[in-house]
Coordinates of C-alpha atoms and ligand atoms in Angstrom, one line a residue:
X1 CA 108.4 80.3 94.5
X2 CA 109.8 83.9 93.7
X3 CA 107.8 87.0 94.2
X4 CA 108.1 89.1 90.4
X5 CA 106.9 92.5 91.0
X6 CA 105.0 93.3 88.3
X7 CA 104.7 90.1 87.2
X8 CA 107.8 91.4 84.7
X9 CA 109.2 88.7 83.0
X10 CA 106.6 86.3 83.7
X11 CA 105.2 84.2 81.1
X12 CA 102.0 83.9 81.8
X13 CA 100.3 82.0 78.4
X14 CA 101.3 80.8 75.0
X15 CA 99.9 83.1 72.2
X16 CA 99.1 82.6 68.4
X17 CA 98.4 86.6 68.2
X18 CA 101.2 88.6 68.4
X19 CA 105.0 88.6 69.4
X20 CA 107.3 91.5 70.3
X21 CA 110.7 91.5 70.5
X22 CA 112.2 94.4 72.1
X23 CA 115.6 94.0 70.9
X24 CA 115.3 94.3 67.4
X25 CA 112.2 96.6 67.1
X26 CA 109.7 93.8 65.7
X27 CA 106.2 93.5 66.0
X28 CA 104.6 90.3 64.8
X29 CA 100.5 90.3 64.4
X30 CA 99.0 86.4 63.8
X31 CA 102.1 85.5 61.9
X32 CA 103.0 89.2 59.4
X33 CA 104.8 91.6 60.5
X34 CA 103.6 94.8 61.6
X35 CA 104.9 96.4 58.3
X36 CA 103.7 94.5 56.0
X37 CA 99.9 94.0 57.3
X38 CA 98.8 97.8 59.1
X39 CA 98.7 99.9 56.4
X40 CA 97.7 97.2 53.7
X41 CA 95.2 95.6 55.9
X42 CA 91.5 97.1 56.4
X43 CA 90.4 97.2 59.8
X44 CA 87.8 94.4 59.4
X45 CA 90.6 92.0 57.4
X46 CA 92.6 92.7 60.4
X47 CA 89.7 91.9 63.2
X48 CA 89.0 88.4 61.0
X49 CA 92.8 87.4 60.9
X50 CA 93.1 87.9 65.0
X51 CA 89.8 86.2 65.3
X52 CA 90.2 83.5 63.0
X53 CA 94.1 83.2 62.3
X54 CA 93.9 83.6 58.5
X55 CA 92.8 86.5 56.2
X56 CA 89.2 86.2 54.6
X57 CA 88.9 85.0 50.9
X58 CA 86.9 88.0 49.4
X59 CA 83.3 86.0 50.0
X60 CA 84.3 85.7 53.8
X61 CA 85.2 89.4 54.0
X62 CA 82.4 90.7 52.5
X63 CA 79.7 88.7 55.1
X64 CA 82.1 89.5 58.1
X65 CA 81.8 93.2 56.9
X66 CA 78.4 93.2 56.6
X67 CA 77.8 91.5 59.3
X68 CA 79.4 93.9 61.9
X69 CA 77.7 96.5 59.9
X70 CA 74.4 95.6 60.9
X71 CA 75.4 96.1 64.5
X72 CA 76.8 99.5 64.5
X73 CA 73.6 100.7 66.1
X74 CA 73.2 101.6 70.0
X75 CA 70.4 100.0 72.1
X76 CA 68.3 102.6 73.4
X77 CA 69.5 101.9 77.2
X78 CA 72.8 103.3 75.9
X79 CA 71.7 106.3 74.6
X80 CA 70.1 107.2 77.5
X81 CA 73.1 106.2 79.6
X82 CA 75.9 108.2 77.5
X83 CA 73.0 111.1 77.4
X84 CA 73.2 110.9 81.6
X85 CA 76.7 110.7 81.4
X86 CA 76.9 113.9 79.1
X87 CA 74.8 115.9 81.4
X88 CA 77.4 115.0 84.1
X89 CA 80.6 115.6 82.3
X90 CA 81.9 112.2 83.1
X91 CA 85.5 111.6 80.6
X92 CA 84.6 110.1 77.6
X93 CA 86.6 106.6 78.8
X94 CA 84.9 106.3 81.4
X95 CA 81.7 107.2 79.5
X96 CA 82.8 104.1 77.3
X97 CA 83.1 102.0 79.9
X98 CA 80.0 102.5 81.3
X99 CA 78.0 102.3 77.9
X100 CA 80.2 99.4 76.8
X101 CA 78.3 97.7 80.1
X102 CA 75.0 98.1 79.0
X103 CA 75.6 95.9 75.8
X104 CA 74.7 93.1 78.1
X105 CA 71.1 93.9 77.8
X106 CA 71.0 92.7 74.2
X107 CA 73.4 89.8 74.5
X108 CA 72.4 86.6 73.7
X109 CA 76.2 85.6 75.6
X110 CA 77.4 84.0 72.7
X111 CA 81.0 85.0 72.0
X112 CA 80.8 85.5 68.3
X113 CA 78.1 87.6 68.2
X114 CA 79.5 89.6 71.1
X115 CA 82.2 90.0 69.5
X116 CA 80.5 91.6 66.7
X117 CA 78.7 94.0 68.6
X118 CA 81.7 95.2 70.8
X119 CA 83.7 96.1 67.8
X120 CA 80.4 97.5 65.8
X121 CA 79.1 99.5 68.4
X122 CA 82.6 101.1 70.2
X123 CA 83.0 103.7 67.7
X124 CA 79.1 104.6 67.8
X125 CA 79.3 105.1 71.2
X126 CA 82.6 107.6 71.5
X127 CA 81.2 109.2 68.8
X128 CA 77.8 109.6 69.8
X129 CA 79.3 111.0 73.2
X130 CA 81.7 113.2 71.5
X131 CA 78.7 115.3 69.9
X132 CA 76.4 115.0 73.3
X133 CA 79.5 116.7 75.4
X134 CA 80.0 119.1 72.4
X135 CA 75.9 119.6 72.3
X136 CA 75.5 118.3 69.4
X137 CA 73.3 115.6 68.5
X138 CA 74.8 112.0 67.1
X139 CA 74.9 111.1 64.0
X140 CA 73.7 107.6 63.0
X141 CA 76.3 105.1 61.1
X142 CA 76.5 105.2 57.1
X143 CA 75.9 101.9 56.0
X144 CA 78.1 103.0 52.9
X145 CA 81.3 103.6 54.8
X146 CA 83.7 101.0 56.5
X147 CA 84.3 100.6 60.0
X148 CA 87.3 103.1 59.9
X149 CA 86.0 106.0 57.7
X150 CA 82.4 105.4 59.7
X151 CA 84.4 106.6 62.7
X152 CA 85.6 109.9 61.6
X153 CA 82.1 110.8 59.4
X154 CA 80.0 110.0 62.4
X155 CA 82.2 112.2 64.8
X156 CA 82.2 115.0 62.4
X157 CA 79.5 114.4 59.6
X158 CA 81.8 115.2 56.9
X159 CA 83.3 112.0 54.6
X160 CA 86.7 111.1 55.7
X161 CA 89.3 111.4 52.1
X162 CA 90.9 108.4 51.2
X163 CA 93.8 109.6 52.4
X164 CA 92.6 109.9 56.3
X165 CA 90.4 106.8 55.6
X166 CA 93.6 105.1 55.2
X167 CA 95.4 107.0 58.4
X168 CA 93.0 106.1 60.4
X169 CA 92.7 102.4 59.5
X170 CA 96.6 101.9 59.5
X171 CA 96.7 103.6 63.3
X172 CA 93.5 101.3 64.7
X173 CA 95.5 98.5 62.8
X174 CA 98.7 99.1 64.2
X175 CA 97.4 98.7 67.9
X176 CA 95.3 96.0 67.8
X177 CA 97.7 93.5 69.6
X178 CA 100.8 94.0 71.6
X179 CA 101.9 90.5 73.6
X180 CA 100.6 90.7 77.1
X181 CA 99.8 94.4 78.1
X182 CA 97.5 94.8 80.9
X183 CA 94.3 95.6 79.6
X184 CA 95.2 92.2 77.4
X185 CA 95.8 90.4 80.2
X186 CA 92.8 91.6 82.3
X187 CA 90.3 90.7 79.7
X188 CA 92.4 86.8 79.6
X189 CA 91.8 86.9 83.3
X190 CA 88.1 87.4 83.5
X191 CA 87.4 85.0 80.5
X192 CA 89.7 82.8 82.5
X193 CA 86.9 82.5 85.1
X194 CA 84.4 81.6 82.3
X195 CA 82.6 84.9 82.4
X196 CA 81.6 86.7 79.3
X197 CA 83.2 88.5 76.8
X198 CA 81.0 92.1 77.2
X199 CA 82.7 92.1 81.1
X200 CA 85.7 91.2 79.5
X201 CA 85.9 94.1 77.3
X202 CA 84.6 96.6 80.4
X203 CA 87.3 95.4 82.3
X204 CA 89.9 95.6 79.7
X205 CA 88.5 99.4 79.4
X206 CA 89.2 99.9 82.5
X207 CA 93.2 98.6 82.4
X208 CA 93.8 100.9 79.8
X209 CA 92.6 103.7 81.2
X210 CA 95.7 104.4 83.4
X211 CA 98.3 107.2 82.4
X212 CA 100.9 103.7 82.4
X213 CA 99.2 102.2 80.0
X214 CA 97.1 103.8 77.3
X215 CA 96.9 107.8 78.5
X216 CA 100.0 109.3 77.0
X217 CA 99.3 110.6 73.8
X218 CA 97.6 113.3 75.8
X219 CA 100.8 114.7 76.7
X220 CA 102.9 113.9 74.1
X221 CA 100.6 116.6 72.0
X222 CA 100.6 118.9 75.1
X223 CA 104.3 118.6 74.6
X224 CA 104.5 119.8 71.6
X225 CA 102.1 122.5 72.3
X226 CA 104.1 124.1 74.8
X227 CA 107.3 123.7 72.8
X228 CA 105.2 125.8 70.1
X229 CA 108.3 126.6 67.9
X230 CA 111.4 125.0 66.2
X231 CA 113.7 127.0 68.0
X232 CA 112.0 126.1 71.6
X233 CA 112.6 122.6 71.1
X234 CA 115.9 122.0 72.1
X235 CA 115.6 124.7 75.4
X236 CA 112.2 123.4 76.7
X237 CA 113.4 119.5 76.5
X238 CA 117.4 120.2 78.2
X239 CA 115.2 122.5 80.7
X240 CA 112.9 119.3 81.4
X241 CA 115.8 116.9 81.4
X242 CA 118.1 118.7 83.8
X243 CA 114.9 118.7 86.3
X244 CA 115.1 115.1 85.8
X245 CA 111.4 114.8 83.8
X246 CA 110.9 112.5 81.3
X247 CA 110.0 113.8 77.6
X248 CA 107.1 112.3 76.5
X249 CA 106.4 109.6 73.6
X250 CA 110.4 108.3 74.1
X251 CA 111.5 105.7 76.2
X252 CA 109.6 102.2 76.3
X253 CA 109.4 99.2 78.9
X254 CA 110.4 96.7 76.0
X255 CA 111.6 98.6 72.9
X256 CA 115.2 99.4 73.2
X257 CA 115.1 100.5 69.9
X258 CA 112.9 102.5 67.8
X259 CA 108.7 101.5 68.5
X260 CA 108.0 99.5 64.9
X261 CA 104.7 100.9 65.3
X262 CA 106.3 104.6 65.6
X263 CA 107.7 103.8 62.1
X264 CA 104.3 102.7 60.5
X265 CA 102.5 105.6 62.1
X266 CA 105.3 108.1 60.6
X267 CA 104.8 106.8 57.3
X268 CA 100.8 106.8 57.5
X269 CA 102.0 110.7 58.2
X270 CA 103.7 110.6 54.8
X271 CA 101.0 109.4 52.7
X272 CA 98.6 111.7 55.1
X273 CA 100.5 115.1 54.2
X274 CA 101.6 114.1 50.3
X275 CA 99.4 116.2 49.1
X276 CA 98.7 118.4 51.7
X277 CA 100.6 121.7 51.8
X278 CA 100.1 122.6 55.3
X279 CA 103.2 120.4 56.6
X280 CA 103.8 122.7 58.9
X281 CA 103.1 121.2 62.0
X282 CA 104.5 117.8 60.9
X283 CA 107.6 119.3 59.9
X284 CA 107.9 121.0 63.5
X285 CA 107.4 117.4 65.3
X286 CA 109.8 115.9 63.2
X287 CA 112.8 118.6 64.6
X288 CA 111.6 118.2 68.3
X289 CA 111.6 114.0 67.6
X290 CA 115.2 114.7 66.3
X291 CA 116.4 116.9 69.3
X292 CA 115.0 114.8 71.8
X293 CA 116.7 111.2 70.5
X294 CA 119.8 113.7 70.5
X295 CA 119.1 115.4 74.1
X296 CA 118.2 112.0 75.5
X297 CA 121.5 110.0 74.5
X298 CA 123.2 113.2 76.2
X299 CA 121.5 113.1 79.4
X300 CA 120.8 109.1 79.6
X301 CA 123.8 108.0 77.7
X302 CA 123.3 103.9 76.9
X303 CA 119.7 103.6 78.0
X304 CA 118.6 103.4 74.5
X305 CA 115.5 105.8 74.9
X306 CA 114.2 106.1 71.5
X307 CA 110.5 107.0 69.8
X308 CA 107.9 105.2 70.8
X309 CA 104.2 104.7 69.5
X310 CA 102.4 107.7 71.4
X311 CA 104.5 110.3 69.7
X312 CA 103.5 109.7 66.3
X313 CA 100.0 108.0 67.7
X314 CA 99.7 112.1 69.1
X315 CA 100.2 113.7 65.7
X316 CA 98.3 110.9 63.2
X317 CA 95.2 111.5 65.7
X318 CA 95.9 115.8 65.8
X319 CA 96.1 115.6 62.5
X320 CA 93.1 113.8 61.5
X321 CA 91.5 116.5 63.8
X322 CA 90.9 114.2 66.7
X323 CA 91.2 115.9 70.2
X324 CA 93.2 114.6 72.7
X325 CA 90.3 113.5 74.9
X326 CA 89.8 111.4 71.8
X327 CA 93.0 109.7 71.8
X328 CA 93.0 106.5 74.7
X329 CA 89.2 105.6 73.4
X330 CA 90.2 105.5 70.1
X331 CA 93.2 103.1 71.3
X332 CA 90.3 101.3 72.9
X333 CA 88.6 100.8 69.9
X334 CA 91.9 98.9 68.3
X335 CA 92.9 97.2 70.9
X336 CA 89.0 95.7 71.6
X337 CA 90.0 93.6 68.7
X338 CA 93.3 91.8 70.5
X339 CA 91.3 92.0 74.0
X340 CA 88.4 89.8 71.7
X341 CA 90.9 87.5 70.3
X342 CA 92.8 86.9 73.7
X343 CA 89.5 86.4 75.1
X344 CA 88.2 83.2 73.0
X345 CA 92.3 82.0 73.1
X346 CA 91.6 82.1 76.7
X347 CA 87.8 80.6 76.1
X348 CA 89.9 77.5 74.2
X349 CA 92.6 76.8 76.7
X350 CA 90.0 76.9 79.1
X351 CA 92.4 77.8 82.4
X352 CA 91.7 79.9 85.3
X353 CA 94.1 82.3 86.1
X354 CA 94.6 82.1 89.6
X355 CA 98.7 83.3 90.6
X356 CA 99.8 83.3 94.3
X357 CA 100.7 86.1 96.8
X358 CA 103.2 85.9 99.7
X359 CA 101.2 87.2 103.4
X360 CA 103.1 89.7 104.9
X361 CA 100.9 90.4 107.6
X362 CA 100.7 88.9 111.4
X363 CA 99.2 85.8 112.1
X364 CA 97.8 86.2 115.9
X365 CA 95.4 88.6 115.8
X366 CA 93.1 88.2 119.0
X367 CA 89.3 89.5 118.5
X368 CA 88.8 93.0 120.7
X369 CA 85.2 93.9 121.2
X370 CA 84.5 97.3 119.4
X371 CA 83.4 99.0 122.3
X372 CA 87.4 98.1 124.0
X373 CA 89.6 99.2 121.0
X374 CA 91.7 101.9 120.8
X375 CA 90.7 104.8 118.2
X376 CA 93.1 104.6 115.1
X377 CA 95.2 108.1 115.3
X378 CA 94.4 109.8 111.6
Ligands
ACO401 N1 112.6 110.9 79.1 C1 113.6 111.1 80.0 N2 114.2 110.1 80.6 C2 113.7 108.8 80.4 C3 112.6 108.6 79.6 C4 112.0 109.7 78.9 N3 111.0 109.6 78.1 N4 112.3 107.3 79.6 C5 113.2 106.7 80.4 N5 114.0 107.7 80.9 C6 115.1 107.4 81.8 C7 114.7 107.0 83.2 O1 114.6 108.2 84.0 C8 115.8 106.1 83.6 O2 116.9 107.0 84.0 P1 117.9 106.5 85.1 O3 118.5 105.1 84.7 O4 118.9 107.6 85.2 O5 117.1 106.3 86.4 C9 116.3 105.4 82.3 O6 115.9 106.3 81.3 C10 115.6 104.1 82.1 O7 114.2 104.3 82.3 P2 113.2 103.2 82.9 O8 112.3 103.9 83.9 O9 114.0 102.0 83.3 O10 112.5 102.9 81.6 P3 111.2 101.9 81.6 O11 111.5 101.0 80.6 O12 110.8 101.4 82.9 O13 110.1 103.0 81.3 C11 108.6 104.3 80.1 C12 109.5 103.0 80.1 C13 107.6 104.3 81.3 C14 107.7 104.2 78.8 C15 109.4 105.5 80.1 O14 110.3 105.5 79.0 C16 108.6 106.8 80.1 O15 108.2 107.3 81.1 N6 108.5 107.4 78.9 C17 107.7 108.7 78.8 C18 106.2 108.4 78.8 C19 105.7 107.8 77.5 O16 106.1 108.1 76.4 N7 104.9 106.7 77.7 C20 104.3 105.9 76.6 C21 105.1 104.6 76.4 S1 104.5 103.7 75.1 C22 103.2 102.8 75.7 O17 103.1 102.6 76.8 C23 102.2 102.2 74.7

C-alpha cells in the first residue's frame, strides 16, 4: 500500500452527481453540463435533480417547493442559540454551524425530511444572524418568494428584482456539487458510519470553513479593494508577484484552464448589469482579471493559472450587496444540496469509510511512573 498525501488522486467512490474534468474546463451536474442547467435551473429544480437524478414534471416541482417551504421556519432553540451567539460576536459560519446543530431537536431522523429542513432553514438562519449582529431584528420567510429571492428579502426586507433573483439562483446553482471536495467527502464519511444527515451537514460546515476550501472570496474582493483603480492593477499585482504572493481568485488545484463556473458566474454578471448603468465596478474587475491572466503567464510561464470560481463568486455576491462575511455561508447554502445528495449516495452504498495510516512512531515504550519522569522542556 502507498501513502497519498492528501489523498490526491485517490478515488475514493463512484458518483452519479457530478464530474469535473480539469483539462478541458467541464463541469458536469447529474448528467447536464454546468452551462446548460445553472442559470436555467431554479434552485429547488436543481436540489430535486441531485436528490432524485431527474428534473420534476411541473406537479412534482410544485409539492417539492412547497414542501421545503413549509420548513423555512427556525425552532425556537435556534433563535435563542444564534441570539447567544450574536451577543458574543461569534463569525457567522460558525454561528451556522452551531445553529445548524440544534436542528436535531426537531428531527424525526428520517433523511428526507432532514433534508428538507437543512436546505429550508440554512438561509433563515444566516439571515436571521446577519440582522442580530447588525441589531436588527430578523425578518420571517415570505411564503410568496422562492428559496433564492427569500434569501436576499429576508436579509434585507426589500424584494429581490428579477434580475438579482436570477443572479443569485444561477450562483447557489453553480456550486451545488463539485466531485469530491472536502466538505463533500466529510459529510460521505460520517453518513458512512450510519449516522444522520443533520451531523452530516454540521460536519460538512465545518470542512468548508477553511481558507483552502471555501474562504477565498473574502480576499479576492479585498483584492480588488486595495487595487481601487484601473491604473493600479497592473503595479499592485507585479508588486505581489515579484514578492512571490499568489493573486487571488486565479490558479486552481484541478482546473488548468479557465473555472466553467467562472464563465457562468461572468455571464450571470451580464444579465445582472444589462440594464444597470452603474458598471463601473464590473468594468474595473474585468481589467484587473485581464492583467492578472497576463501578469501570471509572465511570472509562472506554463502553469496554466487561469480564473477561477471565487473571482467572479466575489463580485456576483458584492454586487448583489452581500458582504464578504456573507460569502462562505452563502457557499454553504449551495453546496448543503451536493453534501445531502452525497449523503443518501453514501446511505445507498451503505460502506464505511475506514482508509489506513502508516505508524511512524516507536514501538517499545516502557511505562515510567509520573512521579519519575523527566519534565518536557517547553
Ligand atoms: N497567484 C500566483 N501564483 C500562483 C497562483 C496565484 N493565484 N496559483 C498558483 N500559483 C503558482 C504557485 O506559486 C506555483 O508556482 P511554482 O511552480 O513556481 O512553485 C505554481 O503556480 C503552481 O501552483 P500550485 O501550488 O501547484 O497550484 P495548486 O494547484 O496546488 O494550487 C490554488 C491551487 C491553491 C487554488 C492556488 O492556485 C492558489 O493559491 N490560488 C489563489 C487562491 C484562490 O484563488 N483560491 C480559490 C481556489 S478555487 C476553490 O478552491 C473553490
Amino acid at each position: 500500500m502507498t501513502y497519498i498525501p492528501g489523498l490526491k488522486g485517490v478515488i475514493a467512490t463512484e458518483t452519479h452527481l457530478s464530474s469535473v474534468d480539469g483539462e478541458i474546463g467541464e463541469l458536469i451536474i447529474a448528467s447536464y453540463p454546468l452551462e446548460e442547467i445553472a442559470p436555467r435551473a431554479t434552485f429547488e429544480e436543481m436540489a430535486y435533480l441531485l436528490w432524485h437524478h431527474s428534473l420534476p414534471s411541473q406537479s412534482s416541482l410544485n409539492a417539492f417547493t412547497e414542501s421545503i417551504q413549509k420548513h423555512r421556519t427556525l425552532p425556537n432553540a435556534t433563535i435563542v442559540l444564534l441570539r447567544e451567539a450574536a451577543s458574543q460576536n461569534v463569525s457567522v459560519i460558525d454561528a451556522l454551524r452551531m445553529a445548524t446543530a440544534t436542528l436535531s431537536l426537531t428531527s424525526t431522523n428520517d433523511d428526507a425530511s432532514d433534508a428538507q429542513t437543512l436546505i429550508a432553514t440554512l438561509p433563515t438562519i444566516v439571515a436571521t444572524y446577519w440582522r442580530l449582529i447588525n441589531n436588527q431584528e430578523p425578518i420571517a420567510p415570505n411564503p410568496n418568494l422562492n428559496h433564492a429571492a427569500n434569501y436576499l428579502y429576508m436579509l434585507t426586507g426589500k424584494n429581490p428584482n428579477p434580475a438579482q433573483t436570477r443572479a443569485i439562483t444561477t450562483y447557489l446553482n453553480t456550486i451545488t456539487d463539485h466531485g469530491m471536495n472536502a466538505s463533500t467527502f466529510t459529510a460521505r464519511v460520517i453518513t458512512s458510519t450510519r449516522s444522520d444527515l443533520i451531523s452530516a451537514i454540521v460536519g460538512a460546515i465545518g470542512a468548508l470553513k477553511g481558507p483552502l476550501h471555501g474562504g477565498a472570496p473574502g480576499p479576492v474582493l479585498q483584492m480588488l479593494q486595495e487595487i481601487h483603480s484601473a491604473e493600479n492593477a497592473e503595479p499592485y499585482m507585479r508588486a505581489k508577484l515579484e514578492k512571490g504572493e499568489r493573486l487571488m481568485g486565479f490558479g486552481h488545484a484541478i482546473y488548468k484552464v479557465r473555472d466553467p463556473r467562472a464563465d457562468v458566474l461572468y455571464d450571470a454578471l451580464e444579465s445582472l448589469f444589462a440594464d444597470n448603468s452603474d458598471r463601473d465596478f464590473y468594468t474595473f474587475a474585468q481589467h484587473v482579471e485581464k492583467t492578472a491572466i497576463t501578469l501570471l503567464e509572465e511570472f509562472k510561464p506554463g502553469r496554466r493559472l487561469q480564473t477561477n470560481v471565487e473571482f467572479y463568486t466575489a463580485l456576483l455576491l458584492h454586487s448583489l450587496g452581500l458582504h464578504p462575511d456573507l460569502f462562505t455561508p452563502t457557499f454553504a447554502m449551495g453546496r448543503a444540496v451536493g453534501w445531502i445528495a452525497h449523503s443518501l449516495e453514501q446511505r445507498a452504498l451503505d460502506r464505511i469509510i475506514r482508509p489506513e495510516s502508516v505508524y511512524t512512531g516507536h514501538k517499545n515504550g516502557q511505562w515510567i511512573p509520573v512521579e519519575k519522569r523527566e519534565p518536557l522542556l517547553t
